[in-house]
Amino acid sequence: MDVTATHSEAACRGVSEILSRVGDKWTIQVVVALRSGSRRFNGLKREVNGISQQMLTRTLKTLERDGMVERAVRDTTPPQVEYTLTPLGHSLSDTARQLAQWATQHRDRIAENRERYDSRRMAEDEG
Amino acid sequence: MDVTATHSEAACRGVSEILSRVGDKWTIQVVVALRSGSRRFNGLKREVNGISQQMLTRTLKTLERDGMVERAVRDTTPPQVEYTLTPLGHSLSDTARQLAQWATQHRDRIAENRERYDSRRMAEDEG
DNA sequence: CAGTATCCGAGAGGATACTG
DNA sequence: CAGTATCCTCTCGGATACTG
């Protein structure tokens, strides 16, 4: 297999697609909340801080469609719906952890860079 | 340090922030284009297929602000501006490669899942 | 060449009200 | 409880015209 595959345009767009899929505001947080086991709808809503009903519904539906999450309905009253991470979902969460490490490692550095950049811009605008 | 740090709410939001920062349509493609060396504005524009002037400008400015890219102006006529990946930018591109691998490995699987889900939904809508 | 300025449409995401 | 439906706003991103 060609080692340059990950440099090709197609591969690159593939990553971009995955990233924009996974890089929305809630997907990763929901996946992470599901790592330790199944959750029900309102349980997730409580655990993922700040998410609206609407966005939780959308996020779960997309995750289900992609095969990252399994939805199991227990037909009781009131109805109980359990969401569980599939193996594919777990593998995503592992990869996300890699990114989490990068993020936490460089977060401060990036924040510094931004401050420096912004204050420099401020100075230029005034000068 | 607590090993569960990557599970904490704060860490999780950190990842989300990085992901949404990096998960836009162009950032990764620009970074990848810069991996092999410095480029000039229109060179990048040619290399990153489909990007508009506006978005290239915005993307580069944000990358510069975050300290991922360095901007060097050669004051000639016409002016030449060279963009170069910083060490931080390189480390990002390495992490992106991890994700690229995950993406290429599971892309087909995800596509299958989507088709299955959609056809099932179609069937339900008709039934 | 390397941008800036402006306008526009599409979609993300929030708030709220309603339903089986 | 677990959603759906609706409305509204704001940002992303494309197109185009203009500038030093």
mmCIF file of C-alpha atoms (C1' of nucleotides) in Angstrom:
data_model
loop_
_atom_site.group_PDB
_atom_site.id
_atom_site.type_symbol
_atom_site.label_atom_id
_atom_site.label_comp_id
_atom_site.label_asym_id
_atom_site.label_seq_id
_atom_site.Cartn_x
_atom_site.Cartn_y
_atom_site.Cartn_z
ATOM 1 C CA MET A 1 0.000 0.000 0.000
ATOM 2 C CA ASP A 2 1.124 3.478 -0.850
ATOM 3 C CA VAL A 3 2.397 5.347 2.181
ATOM 4 C CA THR A 4 1.489 8.640 0.566
ATOM 5 C CA ALA A 5 -2.154 7.632 0.650
ATOM 6 C CA THR A 6 -2.812 9.868 3.639
ATOM 7 C CA HIS A 7 -1.413 12.794 1.682
ATOM 8 C CA SER A 8 -3.660 12.378 -1.317
ATOM 9 C CA GLU A 9 -6.434 14.803 -2.018
ATOM 10 C CA ALA A 10 -9.106 12.167 -1.609
ATOM 11 C CA ALA A 11 -7.808 10.992 1.754
ATOM 12 C CA CYS A 12 -7.507 14.566 2.872
ATOM 13 C CA ARG A 13 -11.091 15.320 2.007
ATOM 14 C CA GLY A 14 -12.062 12.105 3.774
ATOM 15 C CA VAL A 15 -10.472 13.395 6.939
ATOM 16 C CA SER A 16 -12.135 16.736 6.535
ATOM 17 C CA GLU A 17 -15.472 15.023 6.216
ATOM 18 C CA ILE A 18 -14.915 12.940 9.323
ATOM 19 C CA LEU A 19 -13.616 15.944 11.189
ATOM 20 C CA SER A 20 -16.584 18.114 10.366
ATOM 21 C CA ARG A 21 -18.848 15.219 11.240
ATOM 22 C CA VAL A 22 -17.141 14.674 14.567
ATOM 23 C CA GLY A 23 -16.131 18.275 15.088
ATOM 24 C CA ASP A 24 -19.570 19.654 15.736
ATOM 25 C CA LYS A 25 -20.404 21.015 19.123
ATOM 26 C CA TRP A 26 -21.845 17.884 20.740
ATOM 27 C CA THR A 27 -20.906 14.588 19.069
ATOM 28 C CA ILE A 28 -17.720 13.955 21.018
ATOM 29 C CA GLN A 29 -19.268 14.944 24.317
ATOM 30 C CA VAL A 30 -22.125 12.527 23.795
ATOM 31 C CA VAL A 31 -19.765 9.736 22.761
ATOM 32 C CA VAL A 32 -17.581 10.343 25.787
ATOM 33 C CA ALA A 33 -20.626 10.295 28.058
ATOM 34 C CA LEU A 34 -21.514 6.884 26.635
ATOM 35 C CA ARG A 35 -18.053 5.375 27.102
ATOM 36 C CA SER A 36 -18.741 4.036 30.556
ATOM 37 C CA GLY A 37 -21.992 2.356 29.599
ATOM 38 C CA SER A 38 -25.550 2.777 28.327
ATOM 39 C CA ARG A 39 -27.550 5.872 29.105
ATOM 40 C CA ARG A 40 -31.123 6.963 28.625
ATOM 41 C CA PHE A 41 -32.216 10.129 26.913
ATOM 42 C CA ASN A 42 -32.667 12.410 29.877
ATOM 43 C CA GLY A 43 -29.681 10.846 31.593
ATOM 44 C CA LEU A 44 -27.549 11.987 28.689
ATOM 45 C CA LYS A 45 -29.220 15.357 28.713
ATOM 46 C CA ARG A 46 -28.205 15.795 32.339
ATOM 47 C CA GLU A 47 -24.697 14.494 31.792
ATOM 48 C CA VAL A 48 -23.864 16.505 28.686
ATOM 49 C CA ASN A 49 -23.982 19.936 30.135
ATOM 50 C CA GLY A 50 -25.782 22.623 28.184
ATOM 51 C CA ILE A 51 -27.151 20.509 25.353
ATOM 52 C CA SER A 52 -30.694 21.235 24.205
ATOM 53 C CA GLN A 53 -33.293 18.528 23.645
ATOM 54 C CA GLN A 54 -33.244 19.250 19.977
ATOM 55 C CA MET A 55 -29.508 18.921 19.565
ATOM 56 C CA LEU A 56 -29.346 15.781 21.674
ATOM 57 C CA THR A 57 -31.988 14.211 19.466
ATOM 58 C CA ARG A 58 -30.182 15.216 16.297
ATOM 59 C CA THR A 59 -26.780 14.139 17.568
ATOM 60 C CA LEU A 60 -28.037 10.734 18.685
ATOM 61 C CA LYS A 61 -29.860 10.187 15.422
ATOM 62 C CA THR A 62 -26.750 10.928 13.383
ATOM 63 C CA LEU A 63 -24.634 8.730 15.622
ATOM 64 C CA GLU A 64 -27.175 5.958 15.220
ATOM 65 C CA ARG A 65 -27.207 6.387 11.465
ATOM 66 C CA ASP A 66 -23.438 6.169 11.333
ATOM 67 C CA GLY A 67 -23.521 3.024 13.440
ATOM 68 C CA MET A 68 -21.708 4.574 16.384
ATOM 69 C CA VAL A 69 -24.620 4.186 18.751
ATOM 70 C CA GLU A 70 -27.332 1.597 19.193
ATOM 71 C CA ARG A 71 -30.837 2.558 20.210
ATOM 72 C CA ALA A 72 -32.878 0.054 22.230
ATOM 73 C CA VAL A 73 -36.493 0.716 23.105
ATOM 74 C CA ARG A 74 -38.052 -0.950 26.136
ATOM 75 C CA ASP A 75 -41.793 -0.736 25.615
ATOM 76 C CA THR A 76 -42.795 0.121 29.138
ATOM 77 C CA THR A 77 -44.840 3.033 30.428
ATOM 78 C CA PRO A 78 -43.270 5.440 30.487
ATOM 79 C CA PRO A 79 -41.112 4.275 27.580
ATOM 80 C CA GLN A 80 -37.424 3.729 28.215
ATOM 81 C CA VAL A 81 -34.868 4.178 25.459
ATOM 82 C CA GLU A 82 -31.311 3.086 26.024
ATOM 83 C CA TYR A 83 -28.370 4.323 23.987
ATOM 84 C CA THR A 84 -25.221 2.214 23.818
ATOM 85 C CA LEU A 85 -21.888 2.740 22.102
ATOM 86 C CA THR A 86 -21.147 0.169 19.396
ATOM 87 C CA PRO A 87 -17.609 -1.166 18.814
ATOM 88 C CA LEU A 88 -17.299 1.398 16.031
ATOM 89 C CA GLY A 89 -18.351 4.098 18.464
ATOM 90 C CA HIS A 90 -15.774 2.894 20.965
ATOM 91 C CA SER A 91 -13.037 2.994 18.352
ATOM 92 C CA LEU A 92 -14.032 6.567 17.599
ATOM 93 C CA SER A 93 -13.846 7.470 21.233
ATOM 94 C CA ASP A 94 -10.353 5.984 21.408
ATOM 95 C CA THR A 95 -9.237 8.135 18.523
ATOM 96 C CA ALA A 96 -10.915 11.101 20.142
ATOM 97 C CA ARG A 97 -8.803 10.456 23.216
ATOM 98 C CA GLN A 98 -5.657 10.872 21.123
ATOM 99 C CA LEU A 99 -6.983 14.245 20.092
ATOM 100 C CA ALA A 100 -7.946 15.015 23.639
ATOM 101 C CA GLN A 101 -4.357 14.503 24.666
ATOM 102 C CA TRP A 102 -3.085 16.761 21.924
ATOM 103 C CA ALA A 103 -5.683 19.361 22.891
ATOM 104 C CA THR A 104 -4.828 19.353 26.580
ATOM 105 C CA GLN A 105 -1.108 19.320 25.858
ATOM 106 C CA HIS A 106 -1.209 22.369 23.595
ATOM 107 C CA ARG A 107 -4.193 24.265 24.853
ATOM 108 C CA ASP A 108 -2.188 26.682 26.983
ATOM 109 C CA ARG A 109 0.304 27.282 24.227
ATOM 110 C CA ILE A 110 -2.467 28.124 21.776
ATOM 111 C CA ALA A 111 -4.131 30.441 24.265
ATOM 112 C CA GLU A 112 -0.819 32.253 24.724
ATOM 113 C CA ASN A 113 -0.336 32.578 20.986
ATOM 114 C CA ARG A 114 -3.786 34.069 20.600
ATOM 115 C CA GLU A 115 -3.238 36.630 23.323
ATOM 116 C CA ARG A 116 0.086 37.623 21.868
ATOM 117 C CA TYR A 117 -1.397 37.929 18.390
ATOM 118 C CA ASP A 118 -4.381 39.932 19.564
ATOM 119 C CA SER A 119 -2.389 42.354 21.693
ATOM 120 C CA ARG A 120 0.006 42.874 18.809
ATOM 121 C CA ARG A 121 -2.918 43.659 16.524
ATOM 122 C CA MET A 122 -4.323 46.050 19.112
ATOM 123 C CA ALA A 123 -0.985 47.849 19.287
ATOM 124 C CA GLU A 124 -0.865 48.151 15.499
ATOM 125 C CA ASP A 125 -4.378 49.508 15.301
ATOM 126 C CA GLU A 126 -3.533 52.176 17.831
ATOM 127 C CA GLY A 127 -0.094 53.002 16.461
ATOM 128 C CA MET B 1 -2.085 14.168 37.703
ATOM 129 C CA ASP B 2 -5.422 12.446 37.500
ATOM 130 C CA VAL B 3 -5.615 9.938 34.671
ATOM 131 C CA THR B 4 -9.345 10.554 34.382
ATOM 132 C CA ALA B 5 -8.542 14.104 33.305
ATOM 133 C CA THR B 6 -9.472 13.303 29.724
ATOM 134 C CA HIS B 7 -12.905 12.288 30.940
ATOM 135 C CA SER B 8 -13.597 15.472 32.823
ATOM 136 C CA GLU B 9 -16.090 17.981 31.551
ATOM 137 C CA ALA B 10 -13.468 20.659 31.096
ATOM 138 C CA ALA B 11 -11.122 18.415 29.120
ATOM 139 C CA CYS B 12 -14.034 17.275 27.028
ATOM 140 C CA ARG B 13 -15.014 20.802 26.160
ATOM 141 C CA GLY B 14 -11.372 21.488 25.392
ATOM 142 C CA VAL B 15 -11.401 18.709 22.833
ATOM 143 C CA SER B 16 -14.647 19.944 21.389
ATOM 144 C CA GLU B 17 -13.187 23.382 20.993
ATOM 145 C CA ILE B 18 -10.086 22.064 19.269
ATOM 146 C CA LEU B 19 -12.179 19.789 17.105
ATOM 147 C CA SER B 20 -14.492 22.523 15.950
ATOM 148 C CA ARG B 21 -11.477 24.728 15.374
ATOM 149 C CA VAL B 22 -9.743 22.076 13.322
ATOM 150 C CA GLY B 23 -12.905 20.503 11.964
ATOM 151 C CA ASP B 24 -13.896 23.288 9.654
ATOM 152 C CA LYS B 25 -13.851 22.759 5.951
ATOM 153 C CA TRP B 26 -10.337 23.955 5.132
ATOM 154 C CA THR B 27 -7.941 24.063 8.103
ATOM 155 C CA ILE B 28 -6.647 20.514 7.780
ATOM 156 C CA GLN B 29 -6.299 20.728 4.034
ATOM 157 C CA VAL B 30 -4.244 23.896 4.340
ATOM 158 C CA VAL B 31 -2.075 22.393 7.071
ATOM 159 C CA VAL B 32 -1.497 19.265 5.015
ATOM 160 C CA ALA B 33 -0.573 21.370 2.001
ATOM 161 C CA LEU B 34 2.047 23.108 4.135
ATOM 162 C CA ARG B 35 3.600 19.919 5.516
ATOM 163 C CA SER B 36 6.165 19.578 2.755
ATOM 164 C CA GLY B 37 7.360 23.174 3.027
ATOM 165 C CA SER B 38 6.524 26.859 2.716
ATOM 166 C CA ARG B 39 3.979 28.087 0.222
ATOM 167 C CA ARG B 40 2.821 31.435 -1.034
ATOM 168 C CA PHE B 41 -0.757 32.622 -1.080
ATOM 169 C CA ASN B 42 -1.733 31.767 -4.613
ATOM 170 C CA GLY B 43 0.339 28.601 -4.481
ATOM 171 C CA LEU B 44 -1.830 27.422 -1.613
ATOM 172 C CA LYS B 45 -4.905 28.552 -3.449
ATOM 173 C CA ARG B 46 -3.956 26.352 -6.371
ATOM 174 C CA GLU B 47 -2.984 23.416 -4.187
ATOM 175 C CA VAL B 48 -6.021 23.393 -1.929
ATOM 176 C CA ASN B 49 -8.645 22.550 -4.452
ATOM 177 C CA GLY B 50 -11.853 24.552 -4.377
ATOM 178 C CA ILE B 51 -10.959 27.051 -1.668
ATOM 179 C CA SER B 52 -12.032 30.659 -2.205
ATOM 180 C CA GLN B 53 -9.741 33.607 -1.663
ATOM 181 C CA GLN B 54 -11.822 34.695 1.264
ATOM 182 C CA MET B 55 -11.698 31.376 3.052
ATOM 183 C CA LEU B 56 -7.987 30.928 2.426
ATOM 184 C CA THR B 57 -7.364 34.352 3.951
ATOM 185 C CA ARG B 58 -9.533 33.572 6.966
ATOM 186 C CA THR B 59 -8.065 30.117 7.476
ATOM 187 C CA LEU B 60 -4.494 31.353 7.279
ATOM 188 C CA LYS B 61 -5.214 34.222 9.643
ATOM 189 C CA THR B 62 -6.700 31.901 12.241
ATOM 190 C CA LEU B 63 -3.829 29.449 11.862
ATOM 191 C CA GLU B 64 -1.389 32.323 12.288
ATOM 192 C CA ARG B 65 -3.220 33.543 15.362
ATOM 193 C CA ASP B 66 -3.088 30.097 16.910
ATOM 194 C CA GLY B 67 0.627 29.875 16.175
ATOM 195 C CA MET B 68 0.282 26.986 13.734
ATOM 196 C CA VAL B 69 1.568 28.970 10.785
ATOM 197 C CA GLU B 70 4.139 31.695 10.380
ATOM 198 C CA ARG B 71 3.685 34.525 7.913
ATOM 199 C CA ALA B 72 6.773 36.081 6.340
ATOM 200 C CA VAL B 73 6.511 39.113 4.084
ATOM 201 C CA ARG B 74 9.212 39.808 1.538
ATOM 202 C CA ASP B 75 8.831 43.446 0.602
ATOM 203 C CA THR B 76 9.383 43.143 -3.102
ATOM 204 C CA THR B 77 7.189 44.258 -5.978
ATOM 205 C CA PRO B 78 4.977 42.433 -6.350
ATOM 206 C CA PRO B 79 4.949 41.502 -2.644
ATOM 207 C CA GLN B 80 5.660 37.910 -1.719
ATOM 208 C CA VAL B 81 4.187 36.343 1.393
ATOM 209 C CA GLU B 82 5.397 32.970 2.553
ATOM 210 C CA TYR B 83 3.471 30.739 4.921
ATOM 211 C CA THR B 84 5.314 28.112 6.913
ATOM 212 C CA LEU B 85 4.148 25.510 9.385
ATOM 213 C CA THR B 86 5.490 26.022 12.909
ATOM 214 C CA PRO B 87 6.468 23.080 15.141
ATOM 215 C CA LEU B 88 3.048 23.391 16.750
ATOM 216 C CA GLY B 89 1.472 23.212 13.316
ATOM 217 C CA HIS B 90 3.502 20.116 12.509
ATOM 218 C CA SER B 91 2.406 18.422 15.701
ATOM 219 C CA LEU B 92 -1.178 19.167 14.737
ATOM 220 C CA SER B 93 -0.663 17.619 11.341
ATOM 221 C CA ASP B 94 0.749 14.507 12.979
ATOM 222 C CA THR B 95 -2.336 14.180 15.127
ATOM 223 C CA ALA B 96 -4.470 14.792 12.087
ATOM 224 C CA ARG B 97 -2.766 11.840 10.432
ATOM 225 C CA GLN B 98 -3.953 9.584 13.240
ATOM 226 C CA LEU B 99 -7.451 10.716 12.493
ATOM 227 C CA ALA B 100 -6.861 10.280 8.801
ATOM 228 C CA GLN B 101 -6.040 6.654 9.430
ATOM 229 C CA TRP B 102 -9.167 6.132 11.487
ATOM 230 C CA ALA B 103 -11.195 7.866 8.793
ATOM 231 C CA THR B 104 -9.857 5.763 5.944
ATOM 232 C CA GLN B 105 -10.140 2.581 7.974
ATOM 233 C CA HIS B 106 -13.795 3.074 8.852
ATOM 234 C CA ARG B 107 -15.083 5.136 6.004
ATOM 235 C CA ASP B 108 -16.590 2.221 4.106
ATOM 236 C CA ARG B 109 -18.164 0.806 7.229
ATOM 237 C CA ILE B 110 -19.829 4.104 8.021
ATOM 238 C CA ALA B 111 -21.084 4.476 4.461
ATOM 239 C CA GLU B 112 -22.638 1.014 4.711
ATOM 240 C CA ASN B 113 -24.287 1.844 8.011
ATOM 241 C CA ARG B 114 -25.786 4.965 6.554
ATOM 242 C CA GLU B 115 -27.215 3.171 3.558
ATOM 243 C CA ARG B 116 -28.696 0.482 5.736
ATOM 244 C CA TYR B 117 -30.221 3.037 8.077
ATOM 245 C CA ASP B 118 -31.651 5.127 5.265
ATOM 246 C CA SER B 119 -33.174 2.202 3.397
ATOM 247 C CA ARG B 120 -34.699 0.951 6.626
ATOM 248 C CA ARG B 121 -36.215 4.381 7.239
ATOM 249 C CA MET B 122 -37.529 4.445 3.674
ATOM 250 C CA ALA B 123 -39.182 1.079 4.196
ATOM 251 C CA GLU B 124 -40.807 2.280 7.415
ATOM 252 C CA ASP B 125 -42.118 5.440 5.809
ATOM 253 C CA GLU B 126 -43.746 3.410 3.057
ATOM 254 C CA GLY B 127 -45.072 0.658 5.321
ATOM 255 C "C1'" DC C 1 0.506 39.085 -5.948
ATOM 256 C "C1'" DA C 2 -1.869 39.194 -1.787
ATOM 257 C "C1'" DG C 3 -5.146 40.497 -0.001
ATOM 258 C "C1'" DT C 4 -9.980 43.547 1.781
ATOM 259 C "C1'" DA C 5 -14.980 44.633 1.506
ATOM 260 C "C1'" DT C 6 -19.598 43.346 0.713
ATOM 261 C "C1'" DC C 7 -23.526 40.576 -0.177
ATOM 262 C "C1'" DC C 8 -25.912 36.283 -0.108
ATOM 263 C "C1'" DG C 9 -27.721 31.513 0.958
ATOM 264 C "C1'" DA C 10 -27.497 27.374 3.740
ATOM 265 C "C1'" DG C 11 -27.096 25.124 7.846
ATOM 266 C "C1'" DA C 12 -25.862 24.902 12.978
ATOM 267 C "C1'" DG C 13 -27.666 25.477 17.094
ATOM 268 C "C1'" DG C 14 -30.737 27.679 20.869
ATOM 269 C "C1'" DA C 15 -35.549 28.349 22.944
ATOM 270 C "C1'" DT C 16 -40.011 27.077 23.407
ATOM 271 C "C1'" DA C 17 -44.357 24.680 22.900
ATOM 272 C "C1'" DC C 18 -46.512 20.503 22.046
ATOM 273 C "C1'" DT C 19 -47.281 14.961 21.903
ATOM 274 C "C1'" DG C 20 -47.696 9.680 22.600
ATOM 275 C "C1'" DC D 1 -39.995 9.879 29.535
ATOM 276 C "C1'" DA D 2 -38.577 10.600 24.989
ATOM 277 C "C1'" DG D 3 -39.136 12.844 21.754
ATOM 278 C "C1'" DT D 4 -41.322 16.280 17.401
ATOM 279 C "C1'" DA D 5 -42.350 20.839 15.412
ATOM 280 C "C1'" DT D 6 -41.510 25.589 14.898
ATOM 281 C "C1'" DC D 7 -39.157 29.801 14.980
ATOM 282 C "C1'" DC D 8 -35.177 32.563 15.209
ATOM 283 C "C1'" DT D 9 -30.370 33.935 15.180
ATOM 284 C "C1'" DC D 10 -25.620 33.616 14.036
ATOM 285 C "C1'" DT D 11 -21.727 31.742 11.797
ATOM 286 C "C1'" DC D 12 -19.741 29.262 7.757
ATOM 287 C "C1'" DG D 13 -18.645 29.526 3.355
ATOM 288 C "C1'" DG D 14 -19.203 30.929 -1.711
ATOM 289 C "C1'" DA D 15 -19.101 34.761 -5.266
ATOM 290 C "C1'" DT D 16 -17.775 38.981 -6.745
ATOM 291 C "C1'" DA D 17 -15.688 43.474 -6.983
ATOM 292 C "C1'" DC D 18 -12.101 46.311 -5.517
ATOM 293 C "C1'" DT D 19 -7.012 47.833 -3.665
ATOM 294 C "C1'" DG D 20 -1.781 48.621 -2.617
#
